[in-house]
Amino acid sequence: AKRMGRNRFCYFTKSMQEDALKKMTLTNALRAALSEKQLSLHFQPIIDLQSGLICKAESLLRWHHPTLGTVPPSDFISLAESAGLINDIGTWVANQAIMYRLKWGQKTHDDFQISFNVSPIQFRYENIEFWNHWIKDVKSKNLHKVLILEITESLLLNAEPSVLAQFHRLRDAGIEVAIDDFGTGYSSLAYLNKLDIDFLKIDRAFIRNLENSDNDQVLTEAIVVMAHKLGLHVVAEGVETKEQAAYLSSINCRFVQGYLYSKPLPANEFEHLLDSQK
Ligand code: C2E
Ligand code: CA
Ligand code: CA
Ligand code: CA
């Protein structure tokens, strides 16, 4: 490589080098994570406030690397997206959801639902074959009413026709859909009605200060009222205190999820939790 002048060299700071190196190391490690069986799903219960029981669970991806330790999804999902690994990882997640729902079918009531997160990239044209196959599998196992895809509103706003077509194929097959992190994006309320969605998940940003913030109370209640008028169910995310839960209950928000009830648990621990509520 060409030698650069002394003062040009310092533009490329040490921390930028370290960042780039860290990204490269993580990406390479992630490439092997699936085949090395380093990925797993954890499950966080979703509670029905009317019965006080677990009625659903959200699957959340975990990566345990032998030397890097546990890498949080906030550090590796976007890497997986930019490195072209998200389709393989997402395929694995969607199939795991089927597997666990089958496994836990006996332990729970018939309408116990498992949700999983889907990146917008997974809706692109090149993934059509996978979803067709997945839908067939889900239908043949009669699980189409008990699996929920969690997508963000960015997937539906300004989406390419092929993305929307894929969305509609899933809807036509009866697969349930939740809008994740609702209220944080560039919400266009028009799509809520147009697209026939099943659940809104109110982002933790609205819940965090619920007991102290009149504004957050007003916004949360408005979302719940609007959702119900449109025939959607509402899940409040990140519920950490009894006061938050009591407020949510008072405005008829039926479903809640958060550390107050449980953090996301490894599958075997979640299974124990299901057993203990029978
Ligand atoms: P998300 O889908 O909004 O998931 C909720 C996040 O909030 C999870 O973080 C969960 O552990 C955390 N959480 C739950 N209850 C509470 C609470 O009471 N307080 C606080 N402070 N946090 C709470 P996690 O597991 O680190 O996941 C982060 C994000 O990574 C997820 O946000 C989701 O966007 C993404 N993600 C996770 N698994 C997958 C996956 O399988 N595929 C894709 N594409 N994205 C995933
Ligand atoms: Ca989610
Ligand atoms: Ca969320
Ligand atoms: Ca519906």
CSV table of N, CA and C in Angstrom, one decimal, residues 136-223:
chain,number,residue,atom,x,y,z
A,136,LYS,N,-46.5,-24.0,4.5
A,136,LYS,CA,-47.0,-25.3,4.3
A,136,LYS,C,-46.8,-26.2,5.6
A,137,ASP,N,-45.6,-26.1,6.1
A,137,ASP,CA,-45.3,-26.8,7.3
A,137,ASP,C,-46.2,-26.5,8.5
A,138,VAL,N,-46.3,-25.1,8.7
A,138,VAL,CA,-47.2,-24.6,9.8
A,138,VAL,C,-48.6,-25.1,9.6
A,139,LYS,N,-49.1,-25.0,8.4
A,139,LYS,CA,-50.5,-25.4,8.1
A,139,LYS,C,-50.7,-26.9,8.3
A,140,SER,N,-49.7,-27.7,7.9
A,140,SER,CA,-49.9,-29.1,8.0
A,140,SER,C,-49.8,-29.6,9.5
A,141,LYS,N,-49.2,-28.8,10.3
A,141,LYS,CA,-49.1,-29.1,11.7
A,141,LYS,C,-50.3,-28.3,12.5
A,142,ASN,N,-51.1,-27.6,11.7
A,142,ASN,CA,-52.2,-26.9,12.3
A,142,ASN,C,-51.8,-25.9,13.3
A,143,LEU,N,-50.7,-25.2,13.0
A,143,LEU,CA,-50.2,-24.2,14.0
A,143,LEU,C,-50.4,-22.7,13.5
A,144,HIS,N,-51.1,-22.6,12.5
A,144,HIS,CA,-51.2,-21.2,11.9
A,144,HIS,C,-51.8,-20.2,12.8
A,145,LYS,N,-52.6,-20.6,13.8
A,145,LYS,CA,-53.2,-19.6,14.7
A,145,LYS,C,-52.4,-19.4,15.9
A,146,VAL,N,-51.3,-20.1,16.1
A,146,VAL,CA,-50.6,-20.0,17.3
A,146,VAL,C,-49.2,-19.5,17.2
A,147,LEU,N,-48.8,-19.1,16.0
A,147,LEU,CA,-47.5,-18.4,15.8
A,147,LEU,C,-47.7,-17.0,15.3
A,148,ILE,N,-46.9,-16.1,15.9
A,148,ILE,CA,-47.1,-14.7,15.6
A,148,ILE,C,-45.7,-14.1,15.1
A,149,LEU,N,-45.8,-13.5,13.9
A,149,LEU,CA,-44.6,-12.8,13.5
A,149,LEU,C,-44.5,-11.4,14.0
A,150,GLU,N,-43.4,-11.0,14.7
A,150,GLU,CA,-43.2,-9.6,15.1
A,150,GLU,C,-42.4,-8.9,14.1
A,151,ILE,N,-43.1,-7.8,13.5
A,151,ILE,CA,-42.4,-7.0,12.5
A,151,ILE,C,-42.4,-5.6,13.0
A,152,THR,N,-41.5,-4.8,12.4
A,152,THR,CA,-41.6,-3.3,12.8
A,152,THR,C,-42.3,-2.6,11.7
A,153,GLU,N,-42.8,-1.4,12.0
A,153,GLU,CA,-43.6,-0.7,11.0
A,153,GLU,C,-42.8,-0.3,9.8
A,154,SER,N,-41.5,-0.2,9.9
A,154,SER,CA,-40.7,0.1,8.8
A,154,SER,C,-40.8,-0.9,7.7
A,155,LEU,N,-41.2,-2.1,8.0
A,155,LEU,CA,-41.4,-3.2,7.0
A,155,LEU,C,-42.5,-2.8,6.1
A,156,LEU,N,-43.5,-2.2,6.7
A,156,LEU,CA,-44.8,-2.0,5.9
A,156,LEU,C,-44.8,-0.6,5.2
A,157,LEU,N,-44.0,0.3,5.8
A,157,LEU,CA,-44.1,1.7,5.2
A,157,LEU,C,-43.1,1.7,4.0
A,158,ASN,N,-43.5,2.2,2.9
A,158,ASN,CA,-42.6,2.3,1.7
A,158,ASN,C,-42.1,1.0,1.3
A,159,ALA,N,-42.8,-0.1,1.6
A,159,ALA,CA,-42.2,-1.4,1.2
A,159,ALA,C,-42.3,-1.7,-0.2
A,160,GLU,N,-41.4,-2.4,-0.8
A,160,GLU,CA,-41.4,-2.8,-2.2
A,160,GLU,C,-42.7,-3.7,-2.4
A,161,PRO,N,-43.2,-3.8,-3.6
A,161,PRO,CA,-44.4,-4.6,-3.9
A,161,PRO,C,-44.1,-6.1,-3.4
A,162,SER,N,-42.9,-6.6,-3.7
A,162,SER,CA,-42.7,-8.0,-3.4
A,162,SER,C,-42.7,-8.3,-1.8
A,163,VAL,N,-42.3,-7.3,-1.1
A,163,VAL,CA,-42.4,-7.4,0.4
A,163,VAL,C,-43.8,-7.4,0.9
A,164,LEU,N,-44.6,-6.5,0.3
A,164,LEU,CA,-46.0,-6.5,0.7
A,164,LEU,C,-46.7,-7.8,0.2
A,165,ALA,N,-46.4,-8.3,-1.0
A,165,ALA,CA,-47.0,-9.5,-1.5
A,165,ALA,C,-46.7,-10.7,-0.5
A,166,GLN,N,-45.4,-10.7,0.0
A,166,GLN,CA,-45.0,-11.8,0.9
A,166,GLN,C,-45.8,-11.6,2.2
A,167,PHE,N,-46.0,-10.4,2.7
A,167,PHE,CA,-46.8,-10.1,3.9
A,167,PHE,C,-48.2,-10.7,3.7
A,168,HIS,N,-48.8,-10.4,2.5
A,168,HIS,CA,-50.2,-10.8,2.3
A,168,HIS,C,-50.3,-12.4,2.2
A,169,ARG,N,-49.2,-13.0,1.7
A,169,ARG,CA,-49.3,-14.5,1.6
A,169,ARG,C,-49.3,-15.1,3.1
A,170,LEU,N,-48.6,-14.5,3.9
A,170,LEU,CA,-48.6,-14.9,5.3
A,170,LEU,C,-49.9,-14.7,6.0
A,171,ARG,N,-50.5,-13.5,5.7
A,171,ARG,CA,-51.8,-13.1,6.3
A,171,ARG,C,-52.9,-14.1,5.7
A,172,ASP,N,-52.8,-14.4,4.4
A,172,ASP,CA,-53.8,-15.2,3.8
A,172,ASP,C,-53.7,-16.6,4.4
A,173,ALA,N,-52.6,-17.0,4.8
A,173,ALA,CA,-52.4,-18.4,5.4
A,173,ALA,C,-52.9,-18.4,6.9
A,174,GLY,N,-53.3,-17.2,7.4
A,174,GLY,CA,-53.8,-17.1,8.7
A,174,GLY,C,-52.7,-16.9,9.8
A,175,ILE,N,-51.5,-16.6,9.4
A,175,ILE,CA,-50.4,-16.4,10.4
A,175,ILE,C,-50.7,-15.0,11.0
A,176,GLU,N,-50.6,-15.0,12.3
A,176,GLU,CA,-50.8,-13.7,13.0
A,176,GLU,C,-49.6,-12.8,13.0
A,177,VAL,N,-49.9,-11.5,13.0
A,177,VAL,CA,-48.8,-10.5,12.9
A,177,VAL,C,-48.9,-9.5,14.0
A,178,ALA,N,-47.8,-9.1,14.6
A,178,ALA,CA,-47.7,-8.0,15.6
A,178,ALA,C,-46.8,-6.9,15.1
A,179,ILE,N,-47.2,-5.7,15.3
A,179,ILE,CA,-46.3,-4.6,15.0
A,179,ILE,C,-45.5,-4.3,16.3
A,180,ASP,N,-44.2,-4.5,16.1
A,180,ASP,CA,-43.3,-4.3,17.3
A,180,ASP,C,-42.9,-2.9,17.5
A,181,ASP,N,-42.5,-2.5,18.7
A,181,ASP,CA,-42.0,-1.2,19.0
A,181,ASP,C,-43.0,-0.1,18.5
A,182,PHE,N,-44.3,-0.3,18.6
A,182,PHE,CA,-45.2,0.6,18.1
A,182,PHE,C,-45.1,2.0,18.8
A,183,GLY,N,-45.1,3.0,17.9
A,183,GLY,CA,-45.0,4.4,18.4
A,183,GLY,C,-43.7,5.0,18.3
A,184,THR,N,-42.7,4.2,18.0
A,184,THR,CA,-41.3,4.8,17.9
A,184,THR,C,-40.9,5.2,16.5
A,185,GLY,N,-41.5,4.6,15.5
A,185,GLY,CA,-41.1,4.8,14.1
A,185,GLY,C,-41.8,6.0,13.5
A,186,TYR,N,-41.8,6.1,12.2
A,186,TYR,CA,-42.6,7.1,11.6
A,186,TYR,C,-44.0,6.6,11.3
A,187,SER,N,-44.7,6.5,12.3
A,187,SER,CA,-46.0,5.8,12.2
A,187,SER,C,-46.9,6.5,11.2
A,188,SER,N,-47.5,5.7,10.3
A,188,SER,CA,-48.6,6.2,9.5
A,188,SER,C,-49.8,5.3,10.0
A,189,LEU,N,-50.7,6.0,10.6
A,189,LEU,CA,-51.8,5.2,11.2
A,189,LEU,C,-52.7,4.6,10.1
A,190,ALA,N,-52.6,5.1,8.9
A,190,ALA,CA,-53.4,4.5,7.8
A,190,ALA,C,-53.1,3.0,7.6
A,191,TYR,N,-51.8,2.6,7.7
A,191,TYR,CA,-51.5,1.2,7.4
A,191,TYR,C,-52.2,0.2,8.4
A,192,LEU,N,-52.4,0.7,9.6
A,192,LEU,CA,-53.0,-0.2,10.6
A,192,LEU,C,-54.3,-0.8,10.2
A,193,ASN,N,-55.1,0.1,9.6
A,193,ASN,CA,-56.4,-0.4,9.1
A,193,ASN,C,-56.3,-1.2,7.9
A,194,LYS,N,-55.5,-0.7,7.0
A,194,LYS,CA,-55.4,-1.2,5.6
A,194,LYS,C,-54.8,-2.7,5.7
A,195,LEU,N,-53.9,-2.9,6.6
A,195,LEU,CA,-53.1,-4.2,6.5
A,195,LEU,C,-53.7,-5.3,7.4
A,196,ASP,N,-54.7,-5.1,8.1
A,196,ASP,CA,-55.3,-6.1,8.9
A,196,ASP,C,-54.2,-6.9,9.8
A,197,ILE,N,-53.8,-6.2,10.8
A,197,ILE,CA,-52.8,-6.7,11.7
A,197,ILE,C,-53.5,-7.2,13.0
A,198,ASP,N,-52.9,-8.1,13.7
A,198,ASP,CA,-53.5,-8.7,14.9
A,198,ASP,C,-53.2,-8.0,16.2
A,199,PHE,N,-51.9,-7.6,16.4
A,199,PHE,CA,-51.4,-7.1,17.6
A,199,PHE,C,-50.6,-5.8,17.4
A,200,LEU,N,-50.7,-4.9,18.4
A,200,LEU,CA,-49.8,-3.8,18.5
A,200,LEU,C,-49.0,-4.0,19.8
A,201,LYS,N,-47.7,-3.9,19.7
A,201,LYS,CA,-46.8,-4.0,20.9
A,201,LYS,C,-46.3,-2.6,21.2
A,202,ILE,N,-46.8,-2.0,22.3
A,202,ILE,CA,-46.5,-0.6,22.7
A,202,ILE,C,-45.0,-0.6,23.2
A,203,ASP,N,-44.2,0.2,22.6
A,203,ASP,CA,-42.8,0.2,22.9
A,203,ASP,C,-42.6,0.6,24.4
A,204,ARG,N,-41.5,0.1,24.9
A,204,ARG,CA,-41.1,0.3,26.3
A,204,ARG,C,-40.9,1.8,26.6
A,205,ALA,N,-40.6,2.6,25.6
A,205,ALA,CA,-40.4,4.0,25.8
A,205,ALA,C,-41.6,4.7,26.4
A,206,PHE,N,-42.8,4.2,26.1
A,206,PHE,CA,-44.0,4.8,26.6
A,206,PHE,C,-44.3,4.2,28.0
A,207,ILE,N,-43.8,3.1,28.3
A,207,ILE,CA,-44.2,2.4,29.6
A,207,ILE,C,-43.2,2.8,30.7
A,208,ARG,N,-42.0,3.1,30.4
A,208,ARG,CA,-40.9,3.3,31.3
A,208,ARG,C,-41.3,4.3,32.4
A,209,ASN,N,-41.9,5.4,32.0
A,209,ASN,CA,-42.2,6.4,33.0
A,209,ASN,C,-43.7,6.6,33.3
A,210,LEU,N,-44.4,5.5,32.9
A,210,LEU,CA,-45.9,5.6,32.9
A,210,LEU,C,-46.4,6.1,34.2
A,211,GLU,N,-45.9,5.7,35.4
A,211,GLU,CA,-46.5,6.2,36.7
A,211,GLU,C,-46.2,7.6,37.0
A,212,ASN,N,-45.2,8.2,36.3
A,212,ASN,CA,-44.9,9.6,36.6
A,212,ASN,C,-45.2,10.6,35.5
A,213,SER,N,-45.5,10.1,34.3
A,213,SER,CA,-45.6,11.0,33.2
A,213,SER,C,-47.1,11.0,32.7
A,214,ASP,N,-47.7,12.2,32.9
A,214,ASP,CA,-49.1,12.3,32.4
A,214,ASP,C,-49.1,12.2,30.9
A,215,ASN,N,-48.1,12.7,30.2
A,215,ASN,CA,-48.1,12.6,28.7
A,215,ASN,C,-48.0,11.2,28.3
A,216,ASP,N,-47.2,10.4,28.9
A,216,ASP,CA,-47.1,9.0,28.5
A,216,ASP,C,-48.4,8.2,28.8
A,217,GLN,N,-49.1,8.6,29.9
A,217,GLN,CA,-50.3,8.0,30.2
A,217,GLN,C,-51.4,8.3,29.1
A,218,VAL,N,-51.4,9.6,28.7
A,218,VAL,CA,-52.3,10.0,27.6
A,218,VAL,C,-52.0,9.3,26.3
A,219,LEU,N,-50.7,9.2,25.9
A,219,LEU,CA,-50.4,8.5,24.7
A,219,LEU,C,-50.7,7.1,24.7
A,220,THR,N,-50.4,6.4,25.9
A,220,THR,CA,-50.6,5.0,26.0
A,220,THR,C,-52.1,4.7,25.9
A,221,GLU,N,-52.9,5.5,26.6
A,221,GLU,CA,-54.3,5.2,26.6
A,221,GLU,C,-54.9,5.4,25.2
A,222,ALA,N,-54.4,6.5,24.5
A,222,ALA,CA,-54.8,6.8,23.1
A,222,ALA,C,-54.5,5.6,22.2
A,223,ILE,N,-53.3,5.0,22.4
A,223,ILE,CA,-53.0,3.9,21.5
A,223,ILE,C,-53.9,2.7,21.8
